[in-house]
Amino acid sequence: MWYFSWILGIGVALSFGIVNAMWLEVRQKPQEAPVRARRD
């Protein structure tokens, strides 16, 4: 049953990486917003 814990660990690591990337994207948006030029 070692493979069960191995697959579970890979899933947790991947989900942690995805959540971390999403959190960084959300955190960087307010800093970049004033820099963009509006095209109206």
Coordinates of C-alpha atoms in Angstrom, one line a residue:
M1 CA 0.0 0.0 0.0
W2 CA 3.0 2.3 -0.3
Y3 CA 1.8 3.5 -3.7
F4 CA -1.4 4.9 -2.1
S5 CA 0.5 7.3 0.2
W6 CA 2.9 8.1 -2.7
I7 CA 0.1 9.1 -5.0
L8 CA -1.6 11.0 -2.2
G9 CA 1.6 12.9 -1.5
I10 CA 2.0 13.8 -5.2
G11 CA -1.6 15.1 -5.3
V12 CA -1.1 17.2 -2.2
A13 CA 2.1 18.7 -3.5
L14 CA 0.6 19.5 -6.9
S15 CA -2.5 21.1 -5.3
F16 CA -0.2 23.1 -3.0
G17 CA 1.7 24.4 -6.0
I18 CA -1.4 25.3 -7.9
V19 CA -2.9 27.2 -4.9
N20 CA 0.4 29.0 -4.4
A21 CA 0.5 30.1 -8.0
M22 CA -3.1 31.3 -7.9
W23 CA -2.4 33.2 -4.6
L24 CA 0.6 34.9 -6.2
E25 CA -1.4 35.9 -9.2
V26 CA -4.1 37.5 -7.1
R27 CA -1.6 39.3 -4.9
Q28 CA 0.3 40.8 -7.9
K29 CA -2.8 42.2 -9.7
P30 CA -3.3 45.4 -7.6
Q31 CA 0.4 46.4 -8.1
E32 CA 0.2 46.1 -11.9
A33 CA -3.2 47.7 -12.3
P34 CA -2.2 51.4 -12.2
V35 CA 0.7 50.8 -14.7
R36 CA -1.6 49.6 -17.6
A37 CA -2.7 52.2 -20.1
R38 CA -6.4 52.4 -20.9
R39 CA -7.5 52.1 -24.5
D40 CA -10.8 54.0 -24.7

